mmCIF file of C-alpha atoms in Angstrom:
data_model
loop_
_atom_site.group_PDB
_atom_site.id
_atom_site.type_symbol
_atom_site.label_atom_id
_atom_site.label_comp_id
_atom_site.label_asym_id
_atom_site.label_seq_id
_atom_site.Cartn_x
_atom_site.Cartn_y
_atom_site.Cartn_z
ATOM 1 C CA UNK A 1 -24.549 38.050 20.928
ATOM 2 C CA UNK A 2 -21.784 36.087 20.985
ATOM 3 C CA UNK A 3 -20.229 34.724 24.580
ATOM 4 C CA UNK A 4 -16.422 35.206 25.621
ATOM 5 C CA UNK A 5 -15.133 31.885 26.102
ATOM 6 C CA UNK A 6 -11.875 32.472 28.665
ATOM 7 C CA UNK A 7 -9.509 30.148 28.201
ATOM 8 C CA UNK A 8 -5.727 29.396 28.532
ATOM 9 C CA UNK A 9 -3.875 29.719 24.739
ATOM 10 C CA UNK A 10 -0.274 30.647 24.271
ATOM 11 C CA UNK A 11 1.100 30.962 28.142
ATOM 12 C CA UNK A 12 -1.887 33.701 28.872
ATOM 13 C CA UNK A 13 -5.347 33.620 29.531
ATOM 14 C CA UNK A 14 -7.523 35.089 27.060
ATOM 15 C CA UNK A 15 -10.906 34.978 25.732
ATOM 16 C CA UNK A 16 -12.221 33.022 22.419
ATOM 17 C CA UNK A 17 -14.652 34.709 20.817
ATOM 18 C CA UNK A 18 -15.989 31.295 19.275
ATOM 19 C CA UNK A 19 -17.099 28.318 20.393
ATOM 20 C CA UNK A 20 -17.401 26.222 17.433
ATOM 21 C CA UNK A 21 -16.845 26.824 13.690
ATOM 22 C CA UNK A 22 -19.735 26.841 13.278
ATOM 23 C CA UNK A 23 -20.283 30.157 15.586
ATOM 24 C CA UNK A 24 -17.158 31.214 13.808
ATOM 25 C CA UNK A 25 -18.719 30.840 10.475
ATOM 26 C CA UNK A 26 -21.572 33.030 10.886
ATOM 27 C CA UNK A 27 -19.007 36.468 10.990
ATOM 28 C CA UNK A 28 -16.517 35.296 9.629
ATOM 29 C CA UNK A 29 -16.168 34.676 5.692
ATOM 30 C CA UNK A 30 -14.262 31.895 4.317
ATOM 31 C CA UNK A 31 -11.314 33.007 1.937
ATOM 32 C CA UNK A 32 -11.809 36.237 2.881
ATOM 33 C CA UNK A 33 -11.189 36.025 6.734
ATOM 34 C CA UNK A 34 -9.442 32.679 6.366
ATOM 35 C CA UNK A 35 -9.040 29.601 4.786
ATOM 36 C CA UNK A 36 -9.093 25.699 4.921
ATOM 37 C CA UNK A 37 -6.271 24.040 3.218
ATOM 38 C CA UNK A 38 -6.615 19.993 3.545
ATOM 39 C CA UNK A 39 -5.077 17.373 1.914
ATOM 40 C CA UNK A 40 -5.902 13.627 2.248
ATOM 41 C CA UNK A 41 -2.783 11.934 1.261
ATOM 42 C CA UNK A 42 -3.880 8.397 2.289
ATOM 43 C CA UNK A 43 -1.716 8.267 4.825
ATOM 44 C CA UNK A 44 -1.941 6.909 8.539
ATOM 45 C CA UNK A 45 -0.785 10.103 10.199
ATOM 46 C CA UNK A 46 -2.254 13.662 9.539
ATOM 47 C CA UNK A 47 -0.293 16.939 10.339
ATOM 48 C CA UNK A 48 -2.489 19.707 11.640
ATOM 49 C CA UNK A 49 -2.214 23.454 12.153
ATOM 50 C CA UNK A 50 -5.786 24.508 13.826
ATOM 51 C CA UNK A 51 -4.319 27.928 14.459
ATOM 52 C CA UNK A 52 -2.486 28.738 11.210
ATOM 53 C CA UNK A 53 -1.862 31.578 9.095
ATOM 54 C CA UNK A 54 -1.791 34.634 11.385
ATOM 55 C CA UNK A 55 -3.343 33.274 14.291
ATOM 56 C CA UNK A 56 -0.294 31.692 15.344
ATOM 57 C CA UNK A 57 2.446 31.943 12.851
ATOM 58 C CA UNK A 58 4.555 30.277 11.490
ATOM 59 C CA UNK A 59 2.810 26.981 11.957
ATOM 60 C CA UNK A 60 1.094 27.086 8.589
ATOM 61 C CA UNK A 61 5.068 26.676 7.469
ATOM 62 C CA UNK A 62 6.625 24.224 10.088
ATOM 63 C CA UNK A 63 3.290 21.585 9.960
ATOM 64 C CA UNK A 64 3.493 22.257 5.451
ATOM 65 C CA UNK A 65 7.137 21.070 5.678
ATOM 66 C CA UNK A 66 6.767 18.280 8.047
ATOM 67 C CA UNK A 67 3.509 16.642 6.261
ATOM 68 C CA UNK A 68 5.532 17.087 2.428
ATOM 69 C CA UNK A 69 3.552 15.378 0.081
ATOM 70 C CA UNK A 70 3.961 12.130 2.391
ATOM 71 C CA UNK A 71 1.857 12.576 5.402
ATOM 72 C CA UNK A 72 -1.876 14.017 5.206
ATOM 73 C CA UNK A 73 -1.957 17.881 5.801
ATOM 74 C CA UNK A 74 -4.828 20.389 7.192
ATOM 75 C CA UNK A 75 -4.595 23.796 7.845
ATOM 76 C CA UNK A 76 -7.110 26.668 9.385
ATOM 77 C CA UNK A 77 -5.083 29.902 8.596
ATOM 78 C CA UNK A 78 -6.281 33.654 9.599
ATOM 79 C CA UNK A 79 -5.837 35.573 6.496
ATOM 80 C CA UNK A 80 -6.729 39.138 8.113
ATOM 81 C CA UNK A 81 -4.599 41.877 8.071
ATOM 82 C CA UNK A 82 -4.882 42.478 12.359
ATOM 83 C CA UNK A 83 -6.647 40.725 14.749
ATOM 84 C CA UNK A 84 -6.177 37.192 13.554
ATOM 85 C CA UNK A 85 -6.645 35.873 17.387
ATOM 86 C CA UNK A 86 -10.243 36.439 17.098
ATOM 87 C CA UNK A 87 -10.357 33.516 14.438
ATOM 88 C CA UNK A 88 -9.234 30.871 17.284
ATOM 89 C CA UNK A 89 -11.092 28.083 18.230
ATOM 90 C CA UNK A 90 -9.824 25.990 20.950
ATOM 91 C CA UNK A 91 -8.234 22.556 20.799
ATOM 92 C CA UNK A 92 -10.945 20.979 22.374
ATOM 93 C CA UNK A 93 -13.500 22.250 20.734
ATOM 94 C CA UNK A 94 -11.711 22.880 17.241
ATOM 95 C CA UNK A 95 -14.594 21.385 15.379
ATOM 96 C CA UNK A 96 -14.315 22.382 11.705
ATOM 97 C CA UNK A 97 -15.767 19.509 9.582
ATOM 98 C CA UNK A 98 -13.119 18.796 6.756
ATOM 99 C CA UNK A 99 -10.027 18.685 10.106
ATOM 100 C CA UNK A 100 -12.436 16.128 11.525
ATOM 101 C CA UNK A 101 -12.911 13.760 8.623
ATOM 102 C CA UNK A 102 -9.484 13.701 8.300
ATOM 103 C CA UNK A 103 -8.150 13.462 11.400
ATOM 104 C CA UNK A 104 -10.650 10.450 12.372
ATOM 105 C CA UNK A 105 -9.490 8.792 9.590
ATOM 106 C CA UNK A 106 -5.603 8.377 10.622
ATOM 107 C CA UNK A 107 -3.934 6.884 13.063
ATOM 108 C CA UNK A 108 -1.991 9.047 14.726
ATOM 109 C CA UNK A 109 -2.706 13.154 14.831
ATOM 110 C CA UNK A 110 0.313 15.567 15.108
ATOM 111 C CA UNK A 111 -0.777 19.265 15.743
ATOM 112 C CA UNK A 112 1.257 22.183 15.612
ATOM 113 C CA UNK A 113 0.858 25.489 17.707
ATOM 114 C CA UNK A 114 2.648 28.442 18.888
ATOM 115 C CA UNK A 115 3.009 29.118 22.261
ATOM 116 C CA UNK A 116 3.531 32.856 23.238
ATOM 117 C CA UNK A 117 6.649 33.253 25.570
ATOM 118 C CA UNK A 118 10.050 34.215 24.679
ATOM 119 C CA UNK A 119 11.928 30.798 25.429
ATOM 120 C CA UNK A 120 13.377 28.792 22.483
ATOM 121 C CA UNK A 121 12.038 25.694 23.340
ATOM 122 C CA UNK A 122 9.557 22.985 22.373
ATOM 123 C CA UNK A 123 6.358 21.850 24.713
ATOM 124 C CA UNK A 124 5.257 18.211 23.716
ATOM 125 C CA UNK A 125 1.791 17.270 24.881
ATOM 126 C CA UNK A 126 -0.936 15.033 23.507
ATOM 127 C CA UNK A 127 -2.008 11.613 25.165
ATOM 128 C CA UNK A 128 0.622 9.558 22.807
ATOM 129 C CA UNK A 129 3.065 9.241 25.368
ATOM 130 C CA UNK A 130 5.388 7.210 23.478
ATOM 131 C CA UNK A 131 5.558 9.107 19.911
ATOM 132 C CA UNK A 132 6.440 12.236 22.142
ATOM 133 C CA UNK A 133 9.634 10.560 23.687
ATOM 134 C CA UNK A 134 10.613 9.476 20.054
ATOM 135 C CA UNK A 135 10.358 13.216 19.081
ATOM 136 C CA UNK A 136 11.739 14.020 21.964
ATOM 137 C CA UNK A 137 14.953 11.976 21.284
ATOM 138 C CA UNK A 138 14.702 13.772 18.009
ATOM 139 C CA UNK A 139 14.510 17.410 18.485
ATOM 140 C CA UNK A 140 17.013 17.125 21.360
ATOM 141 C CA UNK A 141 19.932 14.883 18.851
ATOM 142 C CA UNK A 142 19.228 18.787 16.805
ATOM 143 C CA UNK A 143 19.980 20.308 20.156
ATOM 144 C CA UNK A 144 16.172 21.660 20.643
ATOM 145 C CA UNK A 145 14.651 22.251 24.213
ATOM 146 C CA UNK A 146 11.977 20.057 25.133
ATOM 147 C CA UNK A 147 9.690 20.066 27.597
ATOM 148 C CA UNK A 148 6.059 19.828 29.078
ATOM 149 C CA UNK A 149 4.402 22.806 29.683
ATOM 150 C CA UNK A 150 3.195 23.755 33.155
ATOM 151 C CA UNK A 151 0.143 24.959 31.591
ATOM 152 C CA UNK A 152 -2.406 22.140 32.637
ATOM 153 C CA UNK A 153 -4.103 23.953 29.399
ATOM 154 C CA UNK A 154 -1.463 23.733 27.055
ATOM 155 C CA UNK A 155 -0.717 20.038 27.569
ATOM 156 C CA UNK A 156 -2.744 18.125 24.852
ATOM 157 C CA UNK A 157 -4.629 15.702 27.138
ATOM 158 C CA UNK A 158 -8.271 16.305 26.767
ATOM 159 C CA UNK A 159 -10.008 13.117 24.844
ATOM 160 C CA UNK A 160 -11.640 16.202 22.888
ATOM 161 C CA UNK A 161 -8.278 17.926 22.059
ATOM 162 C CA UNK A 162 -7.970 17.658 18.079
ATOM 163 C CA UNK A 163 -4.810 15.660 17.963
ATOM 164 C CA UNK A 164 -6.473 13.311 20.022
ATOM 165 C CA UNK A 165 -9.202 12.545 17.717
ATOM 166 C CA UNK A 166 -7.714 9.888 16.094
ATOM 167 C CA UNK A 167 -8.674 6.326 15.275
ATOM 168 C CA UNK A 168 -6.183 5.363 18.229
ATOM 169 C CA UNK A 169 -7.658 8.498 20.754
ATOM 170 C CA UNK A 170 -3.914 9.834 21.419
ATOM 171 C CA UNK A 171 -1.950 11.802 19.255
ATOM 172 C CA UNK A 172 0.789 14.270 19.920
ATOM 173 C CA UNK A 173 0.567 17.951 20.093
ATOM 174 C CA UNK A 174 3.461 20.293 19.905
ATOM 175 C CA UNK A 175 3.590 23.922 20.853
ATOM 176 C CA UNK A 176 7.017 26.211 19.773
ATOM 177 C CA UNK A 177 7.291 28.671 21.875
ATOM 178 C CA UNK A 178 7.462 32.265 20.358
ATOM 179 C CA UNK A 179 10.879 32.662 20.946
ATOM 180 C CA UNK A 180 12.220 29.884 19.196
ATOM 181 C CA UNK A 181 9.890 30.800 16.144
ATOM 182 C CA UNK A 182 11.763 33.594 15.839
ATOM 183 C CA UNK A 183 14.448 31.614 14.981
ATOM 184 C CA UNK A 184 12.836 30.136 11.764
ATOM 185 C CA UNK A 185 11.848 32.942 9.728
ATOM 186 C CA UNK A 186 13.502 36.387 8.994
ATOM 187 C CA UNK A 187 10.813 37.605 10.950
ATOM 188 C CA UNK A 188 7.194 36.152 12.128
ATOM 189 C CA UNK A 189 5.255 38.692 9.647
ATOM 190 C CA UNK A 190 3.732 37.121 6.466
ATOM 191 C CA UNK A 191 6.632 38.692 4.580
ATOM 192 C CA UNK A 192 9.078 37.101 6.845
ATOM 193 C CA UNK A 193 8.107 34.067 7.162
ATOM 194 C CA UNK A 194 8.685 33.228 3.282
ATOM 195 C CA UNK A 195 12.335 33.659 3.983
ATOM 196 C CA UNK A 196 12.846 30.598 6.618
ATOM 197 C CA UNK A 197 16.142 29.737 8.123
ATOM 198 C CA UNK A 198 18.758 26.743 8.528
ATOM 199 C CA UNK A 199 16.841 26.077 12.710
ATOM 200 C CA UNK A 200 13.536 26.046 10.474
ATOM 201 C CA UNK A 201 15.284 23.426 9.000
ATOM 202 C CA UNK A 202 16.408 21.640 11.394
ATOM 203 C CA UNK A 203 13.810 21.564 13.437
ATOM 204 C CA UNK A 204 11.795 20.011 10.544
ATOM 205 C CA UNK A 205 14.287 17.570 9.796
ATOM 206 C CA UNK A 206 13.613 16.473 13.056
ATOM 207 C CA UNK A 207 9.895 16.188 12.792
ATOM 208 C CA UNK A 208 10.076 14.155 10.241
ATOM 209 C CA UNK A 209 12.608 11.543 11.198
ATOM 210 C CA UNK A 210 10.695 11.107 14.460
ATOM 211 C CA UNK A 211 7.414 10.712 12.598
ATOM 212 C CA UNK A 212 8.237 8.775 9.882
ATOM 213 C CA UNK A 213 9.290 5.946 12.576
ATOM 214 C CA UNK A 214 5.449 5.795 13.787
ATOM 215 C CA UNK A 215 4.246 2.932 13.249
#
């Protein structure tokens, strides 16, 4: 029997029905249920999505464009057709192998999440206090909203939280509220979100300015 593991994920509490991927793995089916897309580019700084696909969407999209073929890349996307939720795994104990080979081998971690209310705004978190001001600056010179969260949850600070897991042990995490990923896709469907928009864009753009600076 599996245990309910309650938690707080996208502005609401709710229950994880794993605690590991390894509990995940033994119901659900790889390719079938989801998939593991990761890409070691050689690079210092690795771009993560651990709730991709339909778990969250549209971060499979905005963490693809921001890594490009520059900055290393892993995704964990639901692939079924309802009920993608049940495939998350949180932050802090997000524990699939191939995310943490990679991620221990960079730098700096930047994760990407959705957060579930209808603002259009950005919530930085992460222990890397000083690459989130320089996104900050960023996303706000594209005239985003950015703020912390007042989730103690949704703030990225846990040593255990995957974008802290990193050679340095701080990384950045950053969680787009639902409304505003509304604003990047026709609509947040898997249709929809092939047709992205000029804030998808820009938001992006933004991303990747601010990152590329790390050192």
């Amino acid at each position: 029997m599996h245990r309910l593991l309650s938690v707080e994920v996208d502005g609401l509490a709710m229950s994880d029905r794993y605690a590991s991927f390894a509990e995940c793995i033994q119901r659900e089916q790889e390719n079938v249920d989801f998939r593991v897309c990761c890409f070691n580019r050689g690079s210092s700084i690795a771009i993560v999505a651990p709730h991709g696909g339909g778990i969250e969407p549209g971060t499979s999209e905005l963490a693809e464009a921001i890594a490009g073929n520059t900055f290393s890349l892993y995704l964990f996307e639901g692939l079924k057709s309802i009920n993608n939720r049940t495939l998350h795994i949180a932050s802090h104990r997000f524990d699939e192998p191939r995310c943490l080979a990679l991620v221990e081998r960079a730098t700096t971690v930047v994760t990407v999440h959705g957060e579930k209310s209808e603002e259009e705004v950005v919530f930085l978190g992460g222990r890397d206090e000083e690459i989130a001001a320089r996104i900050t600056d960023y996303l706000q010179a594209y005239n985003f909203q950015v703020c912390h969260h007042k989730n103690i949850g949704l703030q990225g600070r846990s040593r255990q939280n995957i974008c802290n897991r990193g050679s340095t042990g701080k990384g950045v995490q950053i969680e787009i509220a639902r409304g505003l990923r509304q604003t990047f896709f026709s609509s947040l469907n898997r249709s929809g979100r092939t047709r992205k928009t000029q804030q998808f864009d820009n938001c992006v753009t933004a991303l990747r300015k601010a990152i590329a600076e790390m050192p």
